[in-house]
Amino acid sequence: MASSPAVLRASRLYPWSLKSWAQLLRSPQMKQVGRIIRVPARMAATLILEPAGRCCWDEPVRIAVRGLAPEQPVTLRASLRDEKGALFQAHARYRADAHGELDLERAPALGGSFAGLEPMGLLWALEPEKPLLRLVKRDVRTPLAVELEVLEGHDPEPGRLLCRARQERDFLPPGVRREPVRAGRVRGTFLPPEPGPFPGIVDMFGTGGGLLEYRASLLAGKGFAVLALAYYNYEDLPKTMDILHLEYFEEAVNYLLSHPEVKGPGVGLLGVSKGGELCLSMASFLKGITAAVIINGSVANVGGTLHYKGETLPPVGVNRNRIKVTKDGYADIVDVLNSPLEGPDQKSFIPVERAESTFLFLVGQDDHNWKSEFYANEACKRLQAHGRRKPQIICYAGAGHYIEPPYFPLCRASLHALVGSAIIFGGEPRAHAMAQVDAWKQLQTFFHKHLGGQEGTIPAKL
């Protein structure tokens, strides 16, 4: 009876195939005494994470499982809850090797939320339980906890839980100080590594408003003193973007330039979406800016009027008749804005030819918020036509609008503050995830090169 596969099935140790049973009989751990085969006791499955416990959000984690049966099919499931309790989940099917081990750096996923060799797929493939949610971290002082589970078998209904582990992923790296800023009109958070001084960067997000610090805090851990800057809908700042004054942003640049923990002579700018557009305007009108990274930004002023010392940039025109509707009922607004190369809309074109800084444009070629690649190319043409240094443009096929630090899941669709309804942002999950890893490395290299930092602060493994 001890050698009967039927007994093992009945005992629920594992529903082995004849092939798996034959492999076990040939394994060196098997001992035969007379006609009796002694089967070693099953080792409990263990989920191993490296690094274990805690790490920064932008660090990769190695995920492995030991103590499985040879070629055992399992399902791995990841889940986390954001600060409001919203659930994000991903899962993938795997098969253990002949030794009962599973290493996501060597084993391809057989299906689920993703397929193929994707060691970090369980993070970047996370999807919200409720549609239209974007994973955002608002309080960088606390981690996001990722729960990982190993379940027996494959879909449609994986079996019992074999093991689980929990990893806390931090947003405030060791050695980075968080200092709220209320200096004059400037509202934000200063995040310097210690001890300084380090190159300074102003970091801004888009039309969502408020203050987001998570990209700034992670970047501070790479050797930069970063000011996460709010510019509307935060504390006593304006509630809308209808009218913005560049003097406010100039005050923020001067705050950094005069700070003892900031290494001059100039500062860098980093912005995504509307924040990227504002970085273009800042670099064009203001002094003291050495390098700017524009992530899916516009070359035209959008959404409101921009003023600076008697000059005005009107917003580019909008034609809502060009809105398309997807099969899911979401708006596709990629064609809504007028071309800033034609008619009166030329007045909204940001005068990038005035800029003295170096530029890096990071572009998602499947951006459906607006025509980011077109804007980057037009900015490049204008700069070169006026004898300025040619900017670097890096385009990512299959990447959408919100190119975030590594391992943030793709936001396919969400509510848009200016549109007032749900829109699609574009992107294919795997391509977008790969773009985020590379873009994060590229922008660090760019800033270290042009702001005088040290390349060595970029981790070897991204």
PDB file of N, CA, C and O in Angstrom, residues 45-90:
ATOM      1  N   ALA A  45       5.693  23.678   2.175  1.00  0.00           N
ATOM      2  CA  ALA A  45       6.038  24.703   1.186  1.00  0.00           C
ATOM      3  C   ALA A  45       6.389  26.011   1.888  1.00  0.00           C
ATOM      4  O   ALA A  45       5.754  26.403   2.874  1.00  0.00           O
ATOM      5  N   THR A  46       7.413  26.678   1.376  1.00  0.00           N
ATOM      6  CA  THR A  46       7.885  27.932   1.963  1.00  0.00           C
ATOM      7  C   THR A  46       8.038  28.973   0.868  1.00  0.00           C
ATOM      8  O   THR A  46       8.623  28.708  -0.186  1.00  0.00           O
ATOM      9  N   LEU A  47       7.514  30.165   1.111  1.00  0.00           N
ATOM     10  CA  LEU A  47       7.634  31.277   0.181  1.00  0.00           C
ATOM     11  C   LEU A  47       8.798  32.153   0.644  1.00  0.00           C
ATOM     12  O   LEU A  47       8.828  32.628   1.770  1.00  0.00           O
ATOM     13  N   ILE A  48       9.767  32.355  -0.247  1.00  0.00           N
ATOM     14  CA  ILE A  48      10.990  33.065   0.103  1.00  0.00           C
ATOM     15  C   ILE A  48      11.069  34.354  -0.712  1.00  0.00           C
ATOM     16  O   ILE A  48      10.967  34.341  -1.937  1.00  0.00           O
ATOM     17  N   LEU A  49      11.266  35.473  -0.012  1.00  0.00           N
ATOM     18  CA  LEU A  49      11.406  36.778  -0.653  1.00  0.00           C
ATOM     19  C   LEU A  49      12.794  37.333  -0.367  1.00  0.00           C
ATOM     20  O   LEU A  49      13.264  37.291   0.768  1.00  0.00           O
ATOM     21  N   GLU A  50      13.447  37.843  -1.401  1.00  0.00           N
ATOM     22  CA  GLU A  50      14.740  38.500  -1.237  1.00  0.00           C
ATOM     23  C   GLU A  50      14.690  39.854  -1.948  1.00  0.00           C
ATOM     24  O   GLU A  50      14.515  39.892  -3.170  1.00  0.00           O
ATOM     25  N   PRO A  51      14.822  40.973  -1.232  1.00  0.00           N
ATOM     26  CA  PRO A  51      15.037  41.052   0.208  1.00  0.00           C
ATOM     27  C   PRO A  51      13.770  40.683   0.988  1.00  0.00           C
ATOM     28  O   PRO A  51      12.653  40.922   0.520  1.00  0.00           O
ATOM     29  N   ALA A  52      13.972  40.103   2.154  1.00  0.00           N
ATOM     30  CA  ALA A  52      12.848  39.721   3.008  1.00  0.00           C
ATOM     31  C   ALA A  52      12.401  40.938   3.823  1.00  0.00           C
ATOM     32  O   ALA A  52      13.151  41.883   4.029  1.00  0.00           O
ATOM     33  N   GLY A  53      11.193  40.896   4.296  1.00  0.00           N
ATOM     34  CA  GLY A  53      10.713  41.951   5.183  1.00  0.00           C
ATOM     35  C   GLY A  53      10.366  43.228   4.465  1.00  0.00           C
ATOM     36  O   GLY A  53       9.292  43.382   3.917  1.00  0.00           O
ATOM     37  N   ARG A  54      11.327  44.192   4.416  1.00  0.00           N
ATOM     38  CA  ARG A  54      11.049  45.513   3.853  1.00  0.00           C
ATOM     39  C   ARG A  54      12.062  45.874   2.789  1.00  0.00           C
ATOM     40  O   ARG A  54      13.217  45.464   2.836  1.00  0.00           O
ATOM     41  N   CYS A  55      11.619  46.682   1.838  1.00  0.00           N
ATOM     42  CA  CYS A  55      12.523  47.286   0.858  1.00  0.00           C
ATOM     43  C   CYS A  55      11.803  48.488   0.266  1.00  0.00           C
ATOM     44  O   CYS A  55      10.628  48.727   0.550  1.00  0.00           O
ATOM     45  N   CYS A  56      12.499  49.263  -0.560  1.00  0.00           N
ATOM     46  CA  CYS A  56      11.864  50.403  -1.216  1.00  0.00           C
ATOM     47  C   CYS A  56      10.996  49.924  -2.376  1.00  0.00           C
ATOM     48  O   CYS A  56      11.280  48.902  -2.994  1.00  0.00           O
ATOM     49  N   TRP A  57       9.977  50.703  -2.687  1.00  0.00           N
ATOM     50  CA  TRP A  57       9.024  50.315  -3.725  1.00  0.00           C
ATOM     51  C   TRP A  57       9.701  50.058  -5.065  1.00  0.00           C
ATOM     52  O   TRP A  57       9.301  49.154  -5.800  1.00  0.00           O
ATOM     53  N   ASP A  58      10.708  50.835  -5.400  1.00  0.00           N
ATOM     54  CA  ASP A  58      11.327  50.703  -6.723  1.00  0.00           C
ATOM     55  C   ASP A  58      12.397  49.619  -6.792  1.00  0.00           C
ATOM     56  O   ASP A  58      13.052  49.474  -7.824  1.00  0.00           O
ATOM     57  N   GLU A  59      12.571  48.847  -5.721  1.00  0.00           N
ATOM     58  CA  GLU A  59      13.535  47.749  -5.731  1.00  0.00           C
ATOM     59  C   GLU A  59      12.853  46.462  -6.201  1.00  0.00           C
ATOM     60  O   GLU A  59      11.732  46.159  -5.785  1.00  0.00           O
ATOM     61  N   PRO A  60      13.536  45.685  -7.039  1.00  0.00           N
ATOM     62  CA  PRO A  60      12.969  44.378  -7.414  1.00  0.00           C
ATOM     63  C   PRO A  60      13.044  43.419  -6.242  1.00  0.00           C
ATOM     64  O   PRO A  60      13.888  43.560  -5.349  1.00  0.00           O
ATOM     65  N   VAL A  61      12.163  42.446  -6.220  1.00  0.00           N
ATOM     66  CA  VAL A  61      12.179  41.407  -5.189  1.00  0.00           C
ATOM     67  C   VAL A  61      12.237  40.055  -5.879  1.00  0.00           C
ATOM     68  O   VAL A  61      11.581  39.833  -6.903  1.00  0.00           O
ATOM     69  N   ARG A  62      13.063  39.166  -5.337  1.00  0.00           N
ATOM     70  CA  ARG A  62      13.142  37.814  -5.880  1.00  0.00           C
ATOM     71  C   ARG A  62      12.142  36.938  -5.133  1.00  0.00           C
ATOM     72  O   ARG A  62      12.138  36.892  -3.901  1.00  0.00           O
ATOM     73  N   ILE A  63      11.300  36.264  -5.881  1.00  0.00           N
ATOM     74  CA  ILE A  63      10.235  35.438  -5.300  1.00  0.00           C
ATOM     75  C   ILE A  63      10.503  33.982  -5.650  1.00  0.00           C
ATOM     76  O   ILE A  63      10.672  33.636  -6.829  1.00  0.00           O
ATOM     77  N   ALA A  64      10.554  33.134  -4.634  1.00  0.00           N
ATOM     78  CA  ALA A  64      10.798  31.705  -4.851  1.00  0.00           C
ATOM     79  C   ALA A  64       9.956  30.895  -3.880  1.00  0.00           C
ATOM     80  O   ALA A  64       9.578  31.371  -2.807  1.00  0.00           O
ATOM     81  N   VAL A  65       9.648  29.670  -4.273  1.00  0.00           N
ATOM     82  CA  VAL A  65       8.900  28.741  -3.419  1.00  0.00           C
ATOM     83  C   VAL A  65       9.687  27.439  -3.345  1.00  0.00           C
ATOM     84  O   VAL A  65      10.136  26.915  -4.370  1.00  0.00           O
ATOM     85  N   ARG A  66       9.845  26.913  -2.146  1.00  0.00           N
ATOM     86  CA  ARG A  66      10.519  25.638  -1.941  1.00  0.00           C
ATOM     87  C   ARG A  66       9.584  24.683  -1.189  1.00  0.00           C
ATOM     88  O   ARG A  66       8.660  25.103  -0.524  1.00  0.00           O
ATOM     89  N   GLY A  67       9.896  23.397  -1.317  1.00  0.00           N
ATOM     90  CA  GLY A  67       9.108  22.400  -0.600  1.00  0.00           C
ATOM     91  C   GLY A  67       7.867  21.955  -1.325  1.00  0.00           C
ATOM     92  O   GLY A  67       6.976  21.344  -0.717  1.00  0.00           O
ATOM     93  N   LEU A  68       7.789  22.217  -2.628  1.00  0.00           N
ATOM     94  CA  LEU A  68       6.669  21.718  -3.424  1.00  0.00           C
ATOM     95  C   LEU A  68       6.988  20.316  -3.929  1.00  0.00           C
ATOM     96  O   LEU A  68       8.126  19.854  -3.845  1.00  0.00           O
ATOM     97  N   ALA A  69       6.001  19.632  -4.460  1.00  0.00           N
ATOM     98  CA  ALA A  69       6.232  18.339  -5.100  1.00  0.00           C
ATOM     99  C   ALA A  69       6.833  18.567  -6.489  1.00  0.00           C
ATOM    100  O   ALA A  69       6.670  19.639  -7.073  1.00  0.00           O
ATOM    101  N   PRO A  70       7.550  17.594  -7.031  1.00  0.00           N
ATOM    102  CA  PRO A  70       8.082  17.738  -8.384  1.00  0.00           C
ATOM    103  C   PRO A  70       6.972  18.077  -9.385  1.00  0.00           C
ATOM    104  O   PRO A  70       5.928  17.421  -9.414  1.00  0.00           O
ATOM    105  N   GLU A  71       7.197  19.147 -10.140  1.00  0.00           N
ATOM    106  CA  GLU A  71       6.278  19.595 -11.178  1.00  0.00           C
ATOM    107  C   GLU A  71       4.882  19.932 -10.657  1.00  0.00           C
ATOM    108  O   GLU A  71       3.901  19.881 -11.397  1.00  0.00           O
ATOM    109  N   GLN A  72       4.798  20.286  -9.409  1.00  0.00           N
ATOM    110  CA  GLN A  72       3.489  20.630  -8.839  1.00  0.00           C
ATOM    111  C   GLN A  72       2.954  21.924  -9.448  1.00  0.00           C
ATOM    112  O   GLN A  72       3.647  22.934  -9.495  1.00  0.00           O
ATOM    113  N   PRO A  73       1.698  21.912  -9.937  1.00  0.00           N
ATOM    114  CA  PRO A  73       1.098  23.159 -10.413  1.00  0.00           C
ATOM    115  C   PRO A  73       0.601  23.998  -9.234  1.00  0.00           C
ATOM    116  O   PRO A  73      -0.048  23.480  -8.316  1.00  0.00           O
ATOM    117  N   VAL A  74       0.927  25.286  -9.259  1.00  0.00           N
ATOM    118  CA  VAL A  74       0.493  26.194  -8.196  1.00  0.00           C
ATOM    119  C   VAL A  74       0.074  27.515  -8.818  1.00  0.00           C
ATOM    120  O   VAL A  74       0.437  27.846  -9.949  1.00  0.00           O
ATOM    121  N   THR A  75      -0.694  28.278  -8.055  1.00  0.00           N
ATOM    122  CA  THR A  75      -1.076  29.633  -8.432  1.00  0.00           C
ATOM    123  C   THR A  75      -0.524  30.598  -7.403  1.00  0.00           C
ATOM    124  O   THR A  75      -0.707  30.395  -6.201  1.00  0.00           O
ATOM    125  N   LEU A  76       0.184  31.606  -7.863  1.00  0.00           N
ATOM    126  CA  LEU A  76       0.681  32.650  -6.975  1.00  0.00           C
ATOM    127  C   LEU A  76      -0.229  33.866  -7.101  1.00  0.00           C
ATOM    128  O   LEU A  76      -0.599  34.263  -8.213  1.00  0.00           O
ATOM    129  N   ARG A  77      -0.572  34.438  -5.947  1.00  0.00           N
ATOM    130  CA  ARG A  77      -1.485  35.572  -5.935  1.00  0.00           C
ATOM    131  C   ARG A  77      -0.884  36.699  -5.101  1.00  0.00           C
ATOM    132  O   ARG A  77      -0.365  36.468  -4.002  1.00  0.00           O
ATOM    133  N   ALA A  78      -0.919  37.909  -5.643  1.00  0.00           N
ATOM    134  CA  ALA A  78      -0.453  39.094  -4.923  1.00  0.00           C
ATOM    135  C   ALA A  78      -1.621  40.033  -4.698  1.00  0.00           C
ATOM    136  O   ALA A  78      -2.516  40.145  -5.545  1.00  0.00           O
ATOM    137  N   SER A  79      -1.620  40.699  -3.561  1.00  0.00           N
ATOM    138  CA  SER A  79      -2.678  41.668  -3.277  1.00  0.00           C
ATOM    139  C   SER A  79      -2.133  42.766  -2.380  1.00  0.00           C
ATOM    140  O   SER A  79      -1.216  42.554  -1.581  1.00  0.00           O
ATOM    141  N   LEU A  80      -2.694  43.946  -2.532  1.00  0.00           N
ATOM    142  CA  LEU A  80      -2.405  45.044  -1.615  1.00  0.00           C
ATOM    143  C   LEU A  80      -3.622  45.941  -1.534  1.00  0.00           C
ATOM    144  O   LEU A  80      -4.469  45.944  -2.422  1.00  0.00           O
ATOM    145  N   ARG A  81      -3.690  46.687  -0.455  1.00  0.00           N
ATOM    146  CA  ARG A  81      -4.748  47.684  -0.295  1.00  0.00           C
ATOM    147  C   ARG A  81      -4.103  49.059  -0.209  1.00  0.00           C
ATOM    148  O   ARG A  81      -3.108  49.246   0.486  1.00  0.00           O
ATOM    149  N   ASP A  82      -4.686  50.014  -0.944  1.00  0.00           N
ATOM    150  CA  ASP A  82      -4.134  51.362  -0.888  1.00  0.00           C
ATOM    151  C   ASP A  82      -4.572  52.047   0.405  1.00  0.00           C
ATOM    152  O   ASP A  82      -5.217  51.430   1.275  1.00  0.00           O
ATOM    153  N   GLU A  83      -4.240  53.307   0.540  1.00  0.00           N
ATOM    154  CA  GLU A  83      -4.494  54.006   1.806  1.00  0.00           C
ATOM    155  C   GLU A  83      -5.973  54.206   2.088  1.00  0.00           C
ATOM    156  O   GLU A  83      -6.360  54.463   3.224  1.00  0.00           O
ATOM    157  N   LYS A  84      -6.817  54.051   1.069  1.00  0.00           N
ATOM    158  CA  LYS A  84      -8.262  54.163   1.277  1.00  0.00           C
ATOM    159  C   LYS A  84      -8.924  52.794   1.381  1.00  0.00           C
ATOM    160  O   LYS A  84     -10.140  52.695   1.460  1.00  0.00           O
ATOM    161  N   GLY A  85      -8.110  51.733   1.370  1.00  0.00           N
ATOM    162  CA  GLY A  85      -8.644  50.388   1.520  1.00  0.00           C
ATOM    163  C   GLY A  85      -9.021  49.704   0.227  1.00  0.00           C
ATOM    164  O   GLY A  85      -9.523  48.566   0.250  1.00  0.00           O
ATOM    165  N   ALA A  86      -8.790  50.347  -0.910  1.00  0.00           N
ATOM    166  CA  ALA A  86      -9.119  49.737  -2.206  1.00  0.00           C
ATOM    167  C   ALA A  86      -8.165  48.579  -2.488  1.00  0.00           C
ATOM    168  O   ALA A  86      -6.959  48.681  -2.267  1.00  0.00           O
ATOM    169  N   LEU A  87      -8.727  47.484  -2.997  1.00  0.00           N
ATOM    170  CA  LEU A  87      -7.961  46.261  -3.211  1.00  0.00           C
ATOM    171  C   LEU A  87      -7.421  46.209  -4.634  1.00  0.00           C
ATOM    172  O   LEU A  87      -8.128  46.457  -5.607  1.00  0.00           O
ATOM    173  N   PHE A  88      -6.137  45.851  -4.748  1.00  0.00           N
ATOM    174  CA  PHE A  88      -5.486  45.585  -6.028  1.00  0.00           C
ATOM    175  C   PHE A  88      -4.957  44.156  -5.994  1.00  0.00           C
ATOM    176  O   PHE A  88      -4.351  43.744  -4.993  1.00  0.00           O
ATOM    177  N   GLN A  89      -5.175  43.381  -7.068  1.00  0.00           N
ATOM    178  CA  GLN A  89      -4.773  41.980  -7.083  1.00  0.00           C
ATOM    179  C   GLN A  89      -4.186  41.577  -8.429  1.00  0.00           C
ATOM    180  O   GLN A  89      -4.506  42.153  -9.472  1.00  0.00           O
ATOM    181  N   ALA A  90      -3.321  40.558  -8.388  1.00  0.00           N
ATOM    182  CA  ALA A  90      -2.805  39.906  -9.598  1.00  0.00           C
ATOM    183  C   ALA A  90      -2.542  38.447  -9.255  1.00  0.00           C
ATOM    184  O   ALA A  90      -2.330  38.096  -8.087  1.00  0.00           O
TER     185      ALA A  90
END
